[in-house]
mmCIF file of N, CA and C in Angstrom:
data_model
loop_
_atom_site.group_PDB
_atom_site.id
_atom_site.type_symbol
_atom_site.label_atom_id
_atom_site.label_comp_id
_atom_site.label_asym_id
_atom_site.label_seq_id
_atom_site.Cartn_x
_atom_site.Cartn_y
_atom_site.Cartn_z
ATOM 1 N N UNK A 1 -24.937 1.251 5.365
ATOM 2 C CA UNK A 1 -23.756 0.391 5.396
ATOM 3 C C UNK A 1 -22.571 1.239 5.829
ATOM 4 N N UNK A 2 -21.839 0.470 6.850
ATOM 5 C CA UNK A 2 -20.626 1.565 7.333
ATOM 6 C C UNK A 2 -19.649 0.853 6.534
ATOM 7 N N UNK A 3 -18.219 2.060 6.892
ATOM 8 C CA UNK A 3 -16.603 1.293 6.361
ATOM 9 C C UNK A 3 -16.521 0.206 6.250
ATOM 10 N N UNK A 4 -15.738 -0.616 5.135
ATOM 11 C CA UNK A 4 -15.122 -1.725 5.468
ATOM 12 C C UNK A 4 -13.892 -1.715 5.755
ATOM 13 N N UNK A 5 -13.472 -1.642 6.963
ATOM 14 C CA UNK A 5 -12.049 -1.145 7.642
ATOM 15 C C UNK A 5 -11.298 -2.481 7.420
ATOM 16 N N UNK A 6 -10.009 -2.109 6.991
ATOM 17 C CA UNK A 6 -9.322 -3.561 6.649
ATOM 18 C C UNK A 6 -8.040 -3.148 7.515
ATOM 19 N N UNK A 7 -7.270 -4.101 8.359
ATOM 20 C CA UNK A 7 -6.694 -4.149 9.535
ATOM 21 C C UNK A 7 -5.477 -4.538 8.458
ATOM 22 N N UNK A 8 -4.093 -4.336 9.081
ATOM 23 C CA UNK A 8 -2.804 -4.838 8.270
ATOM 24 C C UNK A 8 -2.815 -6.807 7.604
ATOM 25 N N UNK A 9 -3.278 -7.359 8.357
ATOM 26 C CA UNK A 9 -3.064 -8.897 7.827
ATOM 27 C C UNK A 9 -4.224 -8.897 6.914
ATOM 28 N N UNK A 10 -5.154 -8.276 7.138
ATOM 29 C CA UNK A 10 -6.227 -8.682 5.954
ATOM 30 C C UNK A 10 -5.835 -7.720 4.467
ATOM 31 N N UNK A 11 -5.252 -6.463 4.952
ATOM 32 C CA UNK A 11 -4.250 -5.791 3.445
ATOM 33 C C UNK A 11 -3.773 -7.307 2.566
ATOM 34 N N UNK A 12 -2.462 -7.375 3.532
ATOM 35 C CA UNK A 12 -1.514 -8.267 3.372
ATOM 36 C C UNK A 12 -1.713 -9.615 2.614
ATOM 37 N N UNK A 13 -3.217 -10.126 3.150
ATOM 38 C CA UNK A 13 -3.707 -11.243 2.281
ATOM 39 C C UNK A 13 -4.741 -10.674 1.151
ATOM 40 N N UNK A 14 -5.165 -9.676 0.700
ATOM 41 C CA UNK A 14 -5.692 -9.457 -0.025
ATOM 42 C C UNK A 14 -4.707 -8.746 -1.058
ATOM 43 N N UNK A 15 -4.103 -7.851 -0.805
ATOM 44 C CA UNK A 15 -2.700 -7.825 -1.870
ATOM 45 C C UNK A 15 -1.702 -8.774 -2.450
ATOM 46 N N UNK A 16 -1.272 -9.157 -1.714
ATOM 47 C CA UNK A 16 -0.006 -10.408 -1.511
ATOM 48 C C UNK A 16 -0.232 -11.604 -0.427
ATOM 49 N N UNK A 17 -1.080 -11.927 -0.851
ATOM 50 C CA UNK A 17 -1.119 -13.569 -0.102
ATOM 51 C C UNK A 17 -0.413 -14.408 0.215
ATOM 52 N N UNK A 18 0.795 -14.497 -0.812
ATOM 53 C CA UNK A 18 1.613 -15.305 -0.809
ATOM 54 C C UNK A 18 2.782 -15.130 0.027
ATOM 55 N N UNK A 19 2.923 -13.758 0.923
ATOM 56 C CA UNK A 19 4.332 -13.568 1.095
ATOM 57 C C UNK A 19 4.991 -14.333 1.791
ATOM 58 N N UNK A 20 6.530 -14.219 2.021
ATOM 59 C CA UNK A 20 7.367 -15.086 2.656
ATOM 60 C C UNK A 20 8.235 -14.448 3.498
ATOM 61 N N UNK A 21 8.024 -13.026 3.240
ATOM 62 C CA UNK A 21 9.008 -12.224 4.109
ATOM 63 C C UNK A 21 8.542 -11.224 4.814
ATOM 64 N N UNK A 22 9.010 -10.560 5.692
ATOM 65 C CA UNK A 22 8.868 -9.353 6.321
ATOM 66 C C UNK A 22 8.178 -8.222 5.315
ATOM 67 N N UNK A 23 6.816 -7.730 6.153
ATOM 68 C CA UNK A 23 6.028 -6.635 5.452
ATOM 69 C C UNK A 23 6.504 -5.070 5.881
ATOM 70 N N UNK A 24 6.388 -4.133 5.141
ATOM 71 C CA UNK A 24 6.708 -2.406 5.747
ATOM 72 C C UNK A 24 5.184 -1.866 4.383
ATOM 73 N N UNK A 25 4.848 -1.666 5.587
ATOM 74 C CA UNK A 25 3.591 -0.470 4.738
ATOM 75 C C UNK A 25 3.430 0.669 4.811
ATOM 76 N N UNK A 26 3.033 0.948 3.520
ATOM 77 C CA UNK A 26 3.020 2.325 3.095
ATOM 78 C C UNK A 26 1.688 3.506 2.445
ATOM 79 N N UNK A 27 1.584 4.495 2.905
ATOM 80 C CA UNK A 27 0.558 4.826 2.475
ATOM 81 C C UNK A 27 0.643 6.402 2.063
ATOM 82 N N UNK A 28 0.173 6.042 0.623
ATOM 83 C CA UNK A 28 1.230 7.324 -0.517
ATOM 84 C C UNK A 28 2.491 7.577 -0.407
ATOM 85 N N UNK A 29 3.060 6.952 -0.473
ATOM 86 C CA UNK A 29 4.620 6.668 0.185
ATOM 87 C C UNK A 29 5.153 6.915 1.278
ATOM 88 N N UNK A 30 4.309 7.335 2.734
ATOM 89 C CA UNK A 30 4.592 7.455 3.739
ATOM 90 C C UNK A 30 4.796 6.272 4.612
ATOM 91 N N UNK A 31 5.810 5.906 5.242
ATOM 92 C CA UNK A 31 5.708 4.279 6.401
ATOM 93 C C UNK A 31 4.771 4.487 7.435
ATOM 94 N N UNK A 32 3.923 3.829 7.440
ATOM 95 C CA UNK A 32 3.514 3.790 8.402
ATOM 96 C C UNK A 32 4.361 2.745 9.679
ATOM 97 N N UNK A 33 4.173 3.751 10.832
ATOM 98 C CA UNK A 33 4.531 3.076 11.861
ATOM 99 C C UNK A 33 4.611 2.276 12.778
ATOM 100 N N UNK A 34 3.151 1.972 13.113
ATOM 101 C CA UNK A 34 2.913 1.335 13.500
ATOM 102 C C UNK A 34 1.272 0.321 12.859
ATOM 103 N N UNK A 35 1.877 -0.453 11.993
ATOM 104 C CA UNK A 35 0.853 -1.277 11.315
ATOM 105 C C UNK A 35 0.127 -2.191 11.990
ATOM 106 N N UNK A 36 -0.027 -2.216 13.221
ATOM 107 C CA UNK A 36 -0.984 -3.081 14.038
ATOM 108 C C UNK A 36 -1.783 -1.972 14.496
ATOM 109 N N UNK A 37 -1.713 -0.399 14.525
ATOM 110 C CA UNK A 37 -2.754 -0.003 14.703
ATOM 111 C C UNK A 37 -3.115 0.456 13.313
ATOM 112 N N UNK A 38 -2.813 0.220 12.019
ATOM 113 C CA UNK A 38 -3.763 0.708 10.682
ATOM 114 C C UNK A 38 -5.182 0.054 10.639
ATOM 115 N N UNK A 39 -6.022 0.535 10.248
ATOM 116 C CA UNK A 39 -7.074 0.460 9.512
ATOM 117 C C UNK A 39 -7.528 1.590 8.633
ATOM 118 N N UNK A 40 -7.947 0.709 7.899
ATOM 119 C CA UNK A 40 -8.031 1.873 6.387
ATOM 120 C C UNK A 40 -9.331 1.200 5.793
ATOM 121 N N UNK A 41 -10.336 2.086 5.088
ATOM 122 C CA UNK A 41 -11.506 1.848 4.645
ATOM 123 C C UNK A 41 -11.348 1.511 3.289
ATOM 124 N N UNK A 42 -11.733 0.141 3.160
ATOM 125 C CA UNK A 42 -11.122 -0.118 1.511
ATOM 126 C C UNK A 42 -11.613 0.293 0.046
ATOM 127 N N UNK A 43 -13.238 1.477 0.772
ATOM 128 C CA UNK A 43 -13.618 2.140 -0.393
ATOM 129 C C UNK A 43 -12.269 3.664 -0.593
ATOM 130 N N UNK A 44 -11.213 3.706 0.054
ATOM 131 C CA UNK A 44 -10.323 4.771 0.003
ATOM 132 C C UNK A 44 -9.058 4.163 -0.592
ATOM 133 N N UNK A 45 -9.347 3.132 -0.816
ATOM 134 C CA UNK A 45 -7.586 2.382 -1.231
ATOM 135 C C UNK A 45 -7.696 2.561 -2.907
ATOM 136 N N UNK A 46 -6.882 3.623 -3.926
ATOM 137 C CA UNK A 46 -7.205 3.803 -5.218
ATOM 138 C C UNK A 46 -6.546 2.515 -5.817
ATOM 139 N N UNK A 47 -5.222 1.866 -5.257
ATOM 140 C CA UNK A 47 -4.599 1.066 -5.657
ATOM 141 C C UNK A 47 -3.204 0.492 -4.484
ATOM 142 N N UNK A 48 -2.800 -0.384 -4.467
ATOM 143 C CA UNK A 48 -1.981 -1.021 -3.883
ATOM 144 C C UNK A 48 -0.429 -1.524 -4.686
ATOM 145 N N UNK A 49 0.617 -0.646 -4.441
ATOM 146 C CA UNK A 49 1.800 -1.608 -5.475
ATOM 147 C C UNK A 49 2.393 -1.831 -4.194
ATOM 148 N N UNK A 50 2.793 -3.722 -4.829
ATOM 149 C CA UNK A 50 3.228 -4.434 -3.739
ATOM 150 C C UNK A 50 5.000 -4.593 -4.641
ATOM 151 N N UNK A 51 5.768 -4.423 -3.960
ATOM 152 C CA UNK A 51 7.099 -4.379 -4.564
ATOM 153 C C UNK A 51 8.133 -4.947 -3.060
ATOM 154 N N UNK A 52 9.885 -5.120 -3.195
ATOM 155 C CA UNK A 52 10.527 -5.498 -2.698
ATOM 156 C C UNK A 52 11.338 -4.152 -2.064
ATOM 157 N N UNK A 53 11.972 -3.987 -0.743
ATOM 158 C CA UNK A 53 12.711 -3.139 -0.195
ATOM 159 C C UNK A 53 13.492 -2.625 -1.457
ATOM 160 N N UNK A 54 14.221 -3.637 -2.406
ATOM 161 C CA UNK A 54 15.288 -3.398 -3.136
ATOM 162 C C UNK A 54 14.938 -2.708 -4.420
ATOM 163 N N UNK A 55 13.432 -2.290 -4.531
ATOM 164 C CA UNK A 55 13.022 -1.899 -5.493
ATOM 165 C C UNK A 55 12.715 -0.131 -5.295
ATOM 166 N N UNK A 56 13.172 0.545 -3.994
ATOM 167 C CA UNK A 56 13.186 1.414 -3.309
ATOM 168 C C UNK A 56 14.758 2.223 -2.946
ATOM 169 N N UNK A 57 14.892 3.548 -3.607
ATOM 170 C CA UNK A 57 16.523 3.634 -3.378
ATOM 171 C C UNK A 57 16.801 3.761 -2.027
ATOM 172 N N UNK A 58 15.728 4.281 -1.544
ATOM 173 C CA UNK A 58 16.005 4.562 0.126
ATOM 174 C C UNK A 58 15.964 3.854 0.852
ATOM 175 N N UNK A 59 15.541 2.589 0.237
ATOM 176 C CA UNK A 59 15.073 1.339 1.603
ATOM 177 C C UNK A 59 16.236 0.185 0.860
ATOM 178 N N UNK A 60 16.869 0.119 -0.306
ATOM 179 C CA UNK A 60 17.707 -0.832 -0.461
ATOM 180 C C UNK A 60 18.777 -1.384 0.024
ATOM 181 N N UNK A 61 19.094 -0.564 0.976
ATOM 182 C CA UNK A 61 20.142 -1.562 1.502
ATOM 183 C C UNK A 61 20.221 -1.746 3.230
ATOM 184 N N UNK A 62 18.835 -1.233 3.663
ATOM 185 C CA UNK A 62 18.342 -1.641 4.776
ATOM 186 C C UNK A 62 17.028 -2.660 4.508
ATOM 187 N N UNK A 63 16.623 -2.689 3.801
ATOM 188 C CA UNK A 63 15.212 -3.416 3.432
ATOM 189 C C UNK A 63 14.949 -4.440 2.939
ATOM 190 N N UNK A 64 15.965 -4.979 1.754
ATOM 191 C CA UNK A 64 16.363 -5.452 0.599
ATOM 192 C C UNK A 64 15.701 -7.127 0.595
ATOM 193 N N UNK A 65 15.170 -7.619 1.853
ATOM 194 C CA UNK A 65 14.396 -8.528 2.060
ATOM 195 C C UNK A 65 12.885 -8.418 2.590
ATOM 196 N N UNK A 66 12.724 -7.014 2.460
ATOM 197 C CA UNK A 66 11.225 -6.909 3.150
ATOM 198 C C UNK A 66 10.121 -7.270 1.769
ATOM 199 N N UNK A 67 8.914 -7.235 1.786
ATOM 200 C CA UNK A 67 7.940 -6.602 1.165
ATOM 201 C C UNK A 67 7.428 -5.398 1.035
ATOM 202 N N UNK A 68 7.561 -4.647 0.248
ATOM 203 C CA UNK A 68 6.767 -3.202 0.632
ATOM 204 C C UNK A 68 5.259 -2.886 -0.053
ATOM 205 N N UNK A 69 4.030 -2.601 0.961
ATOM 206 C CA UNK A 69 2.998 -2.622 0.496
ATOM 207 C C UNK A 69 2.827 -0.978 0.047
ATOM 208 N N UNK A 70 2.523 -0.365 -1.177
ATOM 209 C CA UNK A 70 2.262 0.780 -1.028
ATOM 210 C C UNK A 70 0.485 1.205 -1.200
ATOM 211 N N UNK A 71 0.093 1.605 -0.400
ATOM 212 C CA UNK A 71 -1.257 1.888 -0.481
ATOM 213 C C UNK A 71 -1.702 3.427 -0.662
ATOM 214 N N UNK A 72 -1.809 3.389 -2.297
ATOM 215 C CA UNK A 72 -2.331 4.576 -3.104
ATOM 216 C C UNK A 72 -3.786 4.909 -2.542
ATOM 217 N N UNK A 73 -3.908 6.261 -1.566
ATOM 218 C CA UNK A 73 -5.433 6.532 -1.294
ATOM 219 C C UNK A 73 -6.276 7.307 -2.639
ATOM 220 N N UNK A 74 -7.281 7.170 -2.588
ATOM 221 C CA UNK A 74 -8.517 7.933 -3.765
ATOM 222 C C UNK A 74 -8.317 9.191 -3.611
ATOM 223 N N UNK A 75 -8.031 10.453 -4.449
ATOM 224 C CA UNK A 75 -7.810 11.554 -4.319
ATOM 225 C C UNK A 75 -7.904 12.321 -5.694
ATOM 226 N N UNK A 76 -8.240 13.401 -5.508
ATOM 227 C CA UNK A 76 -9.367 14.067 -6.960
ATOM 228 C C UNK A 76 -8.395 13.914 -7.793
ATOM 229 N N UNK A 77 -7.094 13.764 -7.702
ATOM 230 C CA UNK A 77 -5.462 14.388 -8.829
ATOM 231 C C UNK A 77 -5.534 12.217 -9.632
ATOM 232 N N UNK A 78 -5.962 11.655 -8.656
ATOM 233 C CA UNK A 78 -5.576 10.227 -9.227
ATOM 234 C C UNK A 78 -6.907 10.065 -9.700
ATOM 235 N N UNK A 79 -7.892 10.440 -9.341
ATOM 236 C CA UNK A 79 -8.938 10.404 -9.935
ATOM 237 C C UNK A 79 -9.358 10.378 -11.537
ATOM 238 N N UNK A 80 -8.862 12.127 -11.465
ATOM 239 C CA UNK A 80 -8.981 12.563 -12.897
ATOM 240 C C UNK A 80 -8.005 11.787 -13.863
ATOM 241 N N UNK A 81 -6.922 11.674 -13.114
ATOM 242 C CA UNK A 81 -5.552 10.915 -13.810
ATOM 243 C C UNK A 81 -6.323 9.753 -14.274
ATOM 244 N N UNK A 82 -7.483 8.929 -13.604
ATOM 245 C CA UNK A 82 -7.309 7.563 -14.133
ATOM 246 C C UNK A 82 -8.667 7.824 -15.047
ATOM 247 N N UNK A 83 -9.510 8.429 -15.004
ATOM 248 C CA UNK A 83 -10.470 8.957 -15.595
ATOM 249 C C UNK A 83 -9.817 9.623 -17.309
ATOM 250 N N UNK A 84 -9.326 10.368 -17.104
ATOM 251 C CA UNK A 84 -8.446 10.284 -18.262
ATOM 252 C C UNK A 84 -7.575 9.220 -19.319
ATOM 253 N N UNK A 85 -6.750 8.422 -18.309
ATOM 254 C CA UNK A 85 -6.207 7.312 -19.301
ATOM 255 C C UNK A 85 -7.489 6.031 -19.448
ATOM 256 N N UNK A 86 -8.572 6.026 -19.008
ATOM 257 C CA UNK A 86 -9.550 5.220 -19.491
ATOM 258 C C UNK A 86 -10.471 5.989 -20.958
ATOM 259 N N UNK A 87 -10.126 7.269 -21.176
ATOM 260 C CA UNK A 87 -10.730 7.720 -22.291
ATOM 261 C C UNK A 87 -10.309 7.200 -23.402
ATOM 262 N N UNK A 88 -8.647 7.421 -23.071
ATOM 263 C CA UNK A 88 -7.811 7.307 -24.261
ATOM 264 C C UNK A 88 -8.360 5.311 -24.867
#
C-alpha cells in the first residue's frame, strides 16, 4: 500500500469542512506557499489546529479573516511528548 497523499481541498474538508473564509496553511508553523502544489501523506500529519488569522500575533492584523490550518508533522520529540501524556 503506498501514501495517502492528501492535496490542500481534501486537508481543508477533512479538518474544517465548514469554512467560510479564506484558507493560509501551515506546516509546523511554517506558510506554506504555495498550497496548490502541497501534498502531504496523511500517515505524517501528528495533528492539525485549525484556528483564525486573529488568533496569531503575526498574522492579526493582516489575516484577521483568514482560516489558519496548522499541520503538526509526526516527529520523535511529539511522539514521546504524546506517548507520555497518555501514561499519565
Amino acid at each position: 500500500i503506498g501514501p495517502n497523499l492528501l492535496g490542500y481541498t481534501q486537508i481543508e474538508n477533512l479538518y474544517a469542512p465548514h469554512l467560510q473564509m479564506p484558507v493560509m496553511f501551515l506546516i509546523n508553523g511554517n506558510i506554506v506557499k504555495h498550497p496548490s502544489l502541497l501534498k502531504i501523506d496523511a500517515s505524517y500529519i501528528f495533528k492539525a489546529e485549525v484556528n483564525t488569522g486573529a488568533d496569531y500575533e503575526a498574522f492579526k492584523n493582516l489575516y484577521t479573516g483568514y482560516t489558519i490550518i496548522n499541520l503538526i508533522t509526526k516527529t520523535k520529540a511529539n511522539a514521546d511528548l504524546s506517548a507520555l501524556l497518555s501514561i499519565r
